[in-house]
Amino acid sequence: MDRLDIDLGERLVPYGEGARLQDAVHAAVVSGRRRSTIIALEHEPVYTVGRRTHSWERPKGDIAGPDRVPVVDVDRGGKVTWHGPGQLTVYPIVRLAEPIDVIKYVRALEAAVMDVCAELGIPSTRIEGRSGVWAPGRPDDPRGPFFRAERKICALGVRVARGVTKHGIGLNVSPDLDAFALDRIIPCGIDDAGVTSIAAEVGRPPGALAAGALADGVVAALEDRLAPLRAD
């Protein structure tokens, strides 16, 4: 697979710029002009709204506007989430082998993230009926109530068009988790579970870890897990 890192560690990429690049790469993979490609970047703050989002799940209050966080409707599955500083966003643009199995593809993305978490010594899991990767809760966790319940560490939303995937994962490395607060959005349509990050799980403050520092490991895990599903 090819790889495109968009100025990781150097600048935050506006969502529109990332979306245009994703569309261009997708078109090139569909036409056969390039191989399957993984795009890795860190976005400027943005809320993206998937096709399954209900009106009451959209960003709340006065958070949109020229000086605030933009809200963008997108063509992926899933509901509303946030992208921004401290989150590694990865878009695998992959030509899938026939017969196409979207669920198997989603499970491969989740497995890749779980591989990365395991390398970092962070327990992670799937939850039936809920996409993404989660840190499991422990009723006796001495770190406090936040860690005693399940909490999402990586959001996931995809689309398959003309046999090629779009969108992907948002791995929370070290973002300000206030962006996911319930008075702003209902993250992924889930109001009974929290959102966490790699930094939070290892006891580091927001901003303490560079999102781009995990890119090599995440891309390698994705290449490994997606290899059996690719057509090129």
GROMACS .gro file of C-alpha atoms in nm:
model
  232
    1MET     CA    1   0.000   0.000   0.000
    2ASP     CA    2   0.102   0.359  -0.056
    3ARG     CA    3   0.108   0.612   0.227
    4LEU     CA    4   0.047   0.986   0.242
    5ASP     CA    5   0.129   1.178   0.560
    6ILE     CA    6  -0.010   1.531   0.533
    7ASP     CA    7   0.235   1.753   0.724
    8LEU     CA    8   0.208   1.546   1.043
    9GLY     CA    9   0.367   1.735   1.331
   10GLU     CA   10   0.394   2.051   1.122
   11ARG     CA   11   0.040   2.181   1.079
   12LEU     CA   12  -0.325   2.103   1.131
   13VAL     CA   13  -0.512   2.028   0.809
   14PRO     CA   14  -0.849   2.200   0.747
   15TYR     CA   15  -1.123   1.942   0.704
   16GLY     CA   16  -1.211   2.063   0.354
   17GLU     CA   17  -0.854   2.021   0.235
   18GLY     CA   18  -0.840   1.669   0.376
   19ALA     CA   19  -1.174   1.581   0.219
   20ARG     CA   20  -1.064   1.702  -0.125
   21LEU     CA   21  -0.744   1.500  -0.101
   22GLN     CA   22  -0.939   1.195   0.009
   23ASP     CA   23  -1.177   1.233  -0.287
   24ALA     CA   24  -0.887   1.270  -0.532
   25VAL     CA   25  -0.707   0.963  -0.399
   26HIS     CA   26  -1.032   0.766  -0.396
   27ALA     CA   27  -1.096   0.854  -0.762
   28ALA     CA   28  -0.740   0.753  -0.854
   29VAL     CA   29  -0.771   0.416  -0.678
   30VAL     CA   30  -1.111   0.352  -0.840
   31SER     CA   31  -0.968   0.425  -1.186
   32GLY     CA   32  -0.658   0.211  -1.126
   33ARG     CA   33  -0.421   0.508  -1.151
   34ARG     CA   34  -0.282   0.439  -0.804
   35ARG     CA   35  -0.267   0.161  -0.548
   36SER     CA   36  -0.461   0.149  -0.226
   37THR     CA   37  -0.335   0.433  -0.007
   38ILE     CA   38  -0.343   0.524   0.362
   39ILE     CA   39  -0.371   0.896   0.440
   40ALA     CA   40  -0.263   1.010   0.788
   41LEU     CA   41  -0.309   1.362   0.924
   42GLU     CA   42  -0.417   1.580   1.213
   43HIS     CA   43  -0.716   1.806   1.146
   44GLU     CA   44  -0.802   2.154   1.257
   45PRO     CA   45  -1.095   2.132   1.504
   46VAL     CA   46  -1.414   2.020   1.330
   47TYR     CA   47  -1.734   1.832   1.407
   48THR     CA   48  -1.835   1.592   1.130
   49VAL     CA   49  -2.191   1.467   1.104
   50GLY     CA   50  -2.251   1.123   0.952
   51ARG     CA   51  -2.560   1.013   0.762
   52ARG     CA   52  -2.723   0.837   1.059
   53THR     CA   53  -2.715   1.142   1.287
   54HIS     CA   54  -3.049   1.255   1.431
   55SER     CA   55  -3.122   1.626   1.466
   56TRP     CA   56  -3.096   1.614   1.846
   57GLU     CA   57  -2.750   1.457   1.824
   58ARG     CA   58  -2.598   1.742   1.624
   59PRO     CA   59  -2.356   1.988   1.792
   60LYS     CA   60  -2.533   2.196   2.054
   61GLY     CA   61  -2.527   2.563   2.135
   62ASP     CA   62  -2.321   2.835   1.973
   63ILE     CA   63  -2.021   2.629   1.868
   64ALA     CA   64  -2.043   2.694   1.494
   65GLY     CA   65  -1.951   3.016   1.318
   66PRO     CA   66  -1.647   3.189   1.165
   67ASP     CA   67  -1.446   3.191   1.491
   68ARG     CA   68  -1.574   2.864   1.629
   69VAL     CA   69  -1.561   2.495   1.547
   70PRO     CA   70  -1.713   2.424   1.204
   71VAL     CA   71  -1.980   2.158   1.162
   72VAL     CA   72  -1.958   1.956   0.839
   73ASP     CA   73  -2.207   1.702   0.703
   74VAL     CA   74  -2.022   1.406   0.550
   75ASP     CA   75  -2.114   1.098   0.344
   76ARG     CA   76  -1.982   0.833   0.582
   77GLY     CA   77  -2.182   0.605   0.805
   78GLY     CA   78  -2.209   0.666   1.175
   79LYS     CA   79  -2.309   0.979   1.360
   80VAL     CA   80  -2.138   1.294   1.488
   81THR     CA   81  -1.778   1.309   1.608
   82TRP     CA   82  -1.492   1.553   1.653
   83HIS     CA   83  -1.154   1.573   1.480
   84GLY     CA   84  -0.876   1.805   1.584
   85PRO     CA   85  -0.542   1.857   1.758
   86GLY     CA   86  -0.419   1.552   1.943
   87GLN     CA   87  -0.620   1.307   1.736
   88LEU     CA   88  -0.454   1.095   1.466
   89THR     CA   89  -0.701   1.073   1.178
   90VAL     CA   90  -0.634   0.798   0.926
   91TYR     CA   91  -0.818   0.744   0.598
   92PRO     CA   92  -0.748   0.405   0.436
   93ILE     CA   93  -0.845   0.430   0.068
   94VAL     CA   94  -0.855   0.059  -0.012
   95ARG     CA   95  -0.976  -0.140  -0.311
   96LEU     CA   96  -1.157  -0.431  -0.146
   97ALA     CA   97  -1.150  -0.782  -0.287
   98GLU     CA   98  -1.475  -0.943  -0.397
   99PRO     CA   99  -1.705  -1.038  -0.239
  100ILE     CA  100  -1.697  -0.711  -0.046
  101ASP     CA  101  -1.768  -0.753   0.324
  102VAL     CA  102  -1.798  -0.412   0.492
  103ILE     CA  103  -1.839  -0.560   0.839
  104LYS     CA  104  -1.519  -0.760   0.799
  105TYR     CA  105  -1.344  -0.440   0.687
  106VAL     CA  106  -1.468  -0.251   0.993
  107ARG     CA  107  -1.352  -0.533   1.220
  108ALA     CA  108  -1.008  -0.519   1.057
  109LEU     CA  109  -0.981  -0.147   1.132
  110GLU     CA  110  -1.079  -0.209   1.493
  111ALA     CA  111  -0.830  -0.496   1.521
  112ALA     CA  112  -0.548  -0.276   1.393
  113VAL     CA  113  -0.618  -0.011   1.657
  114MET     CA  114  -0.640  -0.279   1.925
  115ASP     CA  115  -0.299  -0.407   1.810
  116VAL     CA  116  -0.155  -0.058   1.862
  117CYS     CA  117  -0.315  -0.026   2.205
  118ALA     CA  118  -0.170  -0.363   2.304
  119GLU     CA  119   0.178  -0.248   2.199
  120LEU     CA  120   0.133   0.052   2.430
  121GLY     CA  121   0.013  -0.164   2.718
  122ILE     CA  122  -0.341  -0.024   2.706
  123PRO     CA  123  -0.628  -0.275   2.736
  124SER     CA  124  -0.887  -0.233   2.460
  125THR     CA  125  -1.194  -0.412   2.337
  126ARG     CA  126  -1.498  -0.406   2.109
  127ILE     CA  127  -1.852  -0.358   2.237
  128GLU     CA  128  -2.139  -0.543   2.072
  129GLY     CA  129  -2.359  -0.302   1.880
  130ARG     CA  130  -2.113  -0.012   1.907
  131SER     CA  131  -1.842   0.057   1.651
  132GLY     CA  132  -1.493   0.172   1.734
  133VAL     CA  133  -1.240   0.068   1.995
  134TRP     CA  134  -1.304   0.097   2.367
  135ALA     CA  135  -1.110   0.093   2.691
  136PRO     CA  136  -1.288  -0.152   2.922
  137GLY     CA  137  -1.417  -0.035   3.258
  138ARG     CA  138  -1.315  -0.195   3.586
  139PRO     CA  139  -1.551  -0.146   3.883
  140ASP     CA  140  -1.255  -0.136   4.121
  141ASP     CA  141  -1.025   0.087   3.912
  142PRO     CA  142  -0.834   0.299   4.168
  143ARG     CA  143  -0.798   0.588   3.923
  144GLY     CA  144  -1.157   0.693   3.982
  145PRO     CA  145  -1.512   0.679   3.842
  146PHE     CA  146  -1.416   0.780   3.486
  147PHE     CA  147  -1.208   0.463   3.448
  148ARG     CA  148  -1.470   0.233   3.598
  149ALA     CA  149  -1.695   0.254   3.291
  150GLU     CA  150  -1.632   0.171   2.925
  151ARG     CA  151  -1.497   0.464   2.724
  152LYS     CA  152  -1.423   0.509   2.354
  153ILE     CA  153  -1.062   0.562   2.253
  154CYS     CA  154  -1.105   0.543   1.873
  155ALA     CA  155  -1.402   0.644   1.659
  156LEU     CA  156  -1.471   0.481   1.324
  157GLY     CA  157  -1.687   0.568   1.025
  158VAL     CA  158  -1.657   0.438   0.669
  159ARG     CA  159  -1.812   0.436   0.326
  160VAL     CA  160  -1.748   0.201   0.035
  161ALA     CA  161  -1.805   0.350  -0.311
  162ARG     CA  162  -1.729   0.162  -0.635
  163GLY     CA  163  -1.547  -0.103  -0.438
  164VAL     CA  164  -1.307   0.141  -0.268
  165THR     CA  165  -1.322   0.258   0.093
  166LYS     CA  166  -1.338   0.615   0.223
  167HIS     CA  167  -1.315   0.783   0.564
  168GLY     CA  168  -1.168   0.575   0.847
  169ILE     CA  169  -1.059   0.618   1.207
  170GLY     CA  170  -0.997   0.893   1.460
  171LEU     CA  171  -0.757   0.769   1.730
  172ASN     CA  172  -0.753   0.993   2.036
  173VAL     CA  173  -0.387   1.026   2.121
  174SER     CA  174  -0.376   1.339   2.336
  175PRO     CA  175  -0.669   1.572   2.258
  176ASP     CA  176  -0.861   1.798   2.494
  177LEU     CA  177  -1.151   1.565   2.576
  178ASP     CA  178  -1.379   1.861   2.648
  179ALA     CA  179  -1.446   1.859   2.272
  180PHE     CA  180  -1.657   1.547   2.329
  181ALA     CA  181  -1.856   1.685   2.624
  182LEU     CA  182  -2.227   1.603   2.618
  183ASP     CA  183  -2.317   1.972   2.639
  184ARG     CA  184  -2.155   2.006   2.294
  185ILE     CA  185  -2.233   1.681   2.111
  186ILE     CA  186  -2.356   1.329   2.167
  187PRO     CA  187  -2.038   1.153   2.048
  188CYS     CA  188  -2.123   0.883   1.794
  189GLY     CA  189  -2.483   0.902   1.922
  190ILE     CA  190  -2.381   0.745   2.255
  191ASP     CA  191  -2.480   0.937   2.567
  192ASP     CA  192  -2.414   0.669   2.828
  193ALA     CA  193  -2.038   0.621   2.784
  194GLY     CA  194  -1.733   0.844   2.794
  195VAL     CA  195  -1.452   0.926   2.553
  196THR     CA  196  -1.088   0.874   2.645
  197SER     CA  197  -0.742   0.902   2.491
  198ILE     CA  198  -0.410   0.724   2.498
  199ALA     CA  199  -0.273   1.007   2.712
  200ALA     CA  200  -0.556   0.974   2.965
  201GLU     CA  201  -0.512   0.598   2.984
  202VAL     CA  202  -0.142   0.628   3.066
  203GLY     CA  203  -0.184   0.919   3.305
  204ARG     CA  204  -0.059   1.204   3.085
  205PRO     CA  205  -0.228   1.544   3.035
  206PRO     CA  206  -0.383   1.660   2.704
  207GLY     CA  207  -0.117   1.762   2.456
  208ALA     CA  208   0.155   1.556   2.623
  209LEU     CA  209   0.182   1.306   2.337
  210ALA     CA  210   0.229   1.390   1.969
  211ALA     CA  211  -0.040   1.233   1.751
  212GLY     CA  212   0.202   1.195   1.462
  213ALA     CA  213   0.438   0.988   1.675
  214LEU     CA  214   0.194   0.699   1.655
  215ALA     CA  215   0.145   0.718   1.279
  216ASP     CA  216   0.407   0.457   1.188
  217GLY     CA  217   0.262   0.200   1.426
  218VAL     CA  218  -0.097   0.265   1.323
  219VAL     CA  219  -0.020   0.250   0.951
  220ALA     CA  220   0.182  -0.071   0.993
  221ALA     CA  221  -0.101  -0.234   1.189
  222LEU     CA  222  -0.354  -0.130   0.925
  223GLU     CA  223  -0.139  -0.264   0.643
  224ASP     CA  224  -0.113  -0.597   0.823
  225ARG     CA  225  -0.482  -0.630   0.907
  226LEU     CA  226  -0.608  -0.507   0.569
  227ALA     CA  227  -0.375  -0.720   0.353
  228PRO     CA  228  -0.619  -1.017   0.335
  229LEU     CA  229  -0.905  -0.787   0.228
  230ARG     CA  230  -0.733  -0.592  -0.048
  231ALA     CA  231  -0.771  -0.649  -0.420
  232ASP     CA  232  -0.440  -0.481  -0.512
   0.00000   0.00000   0.00000
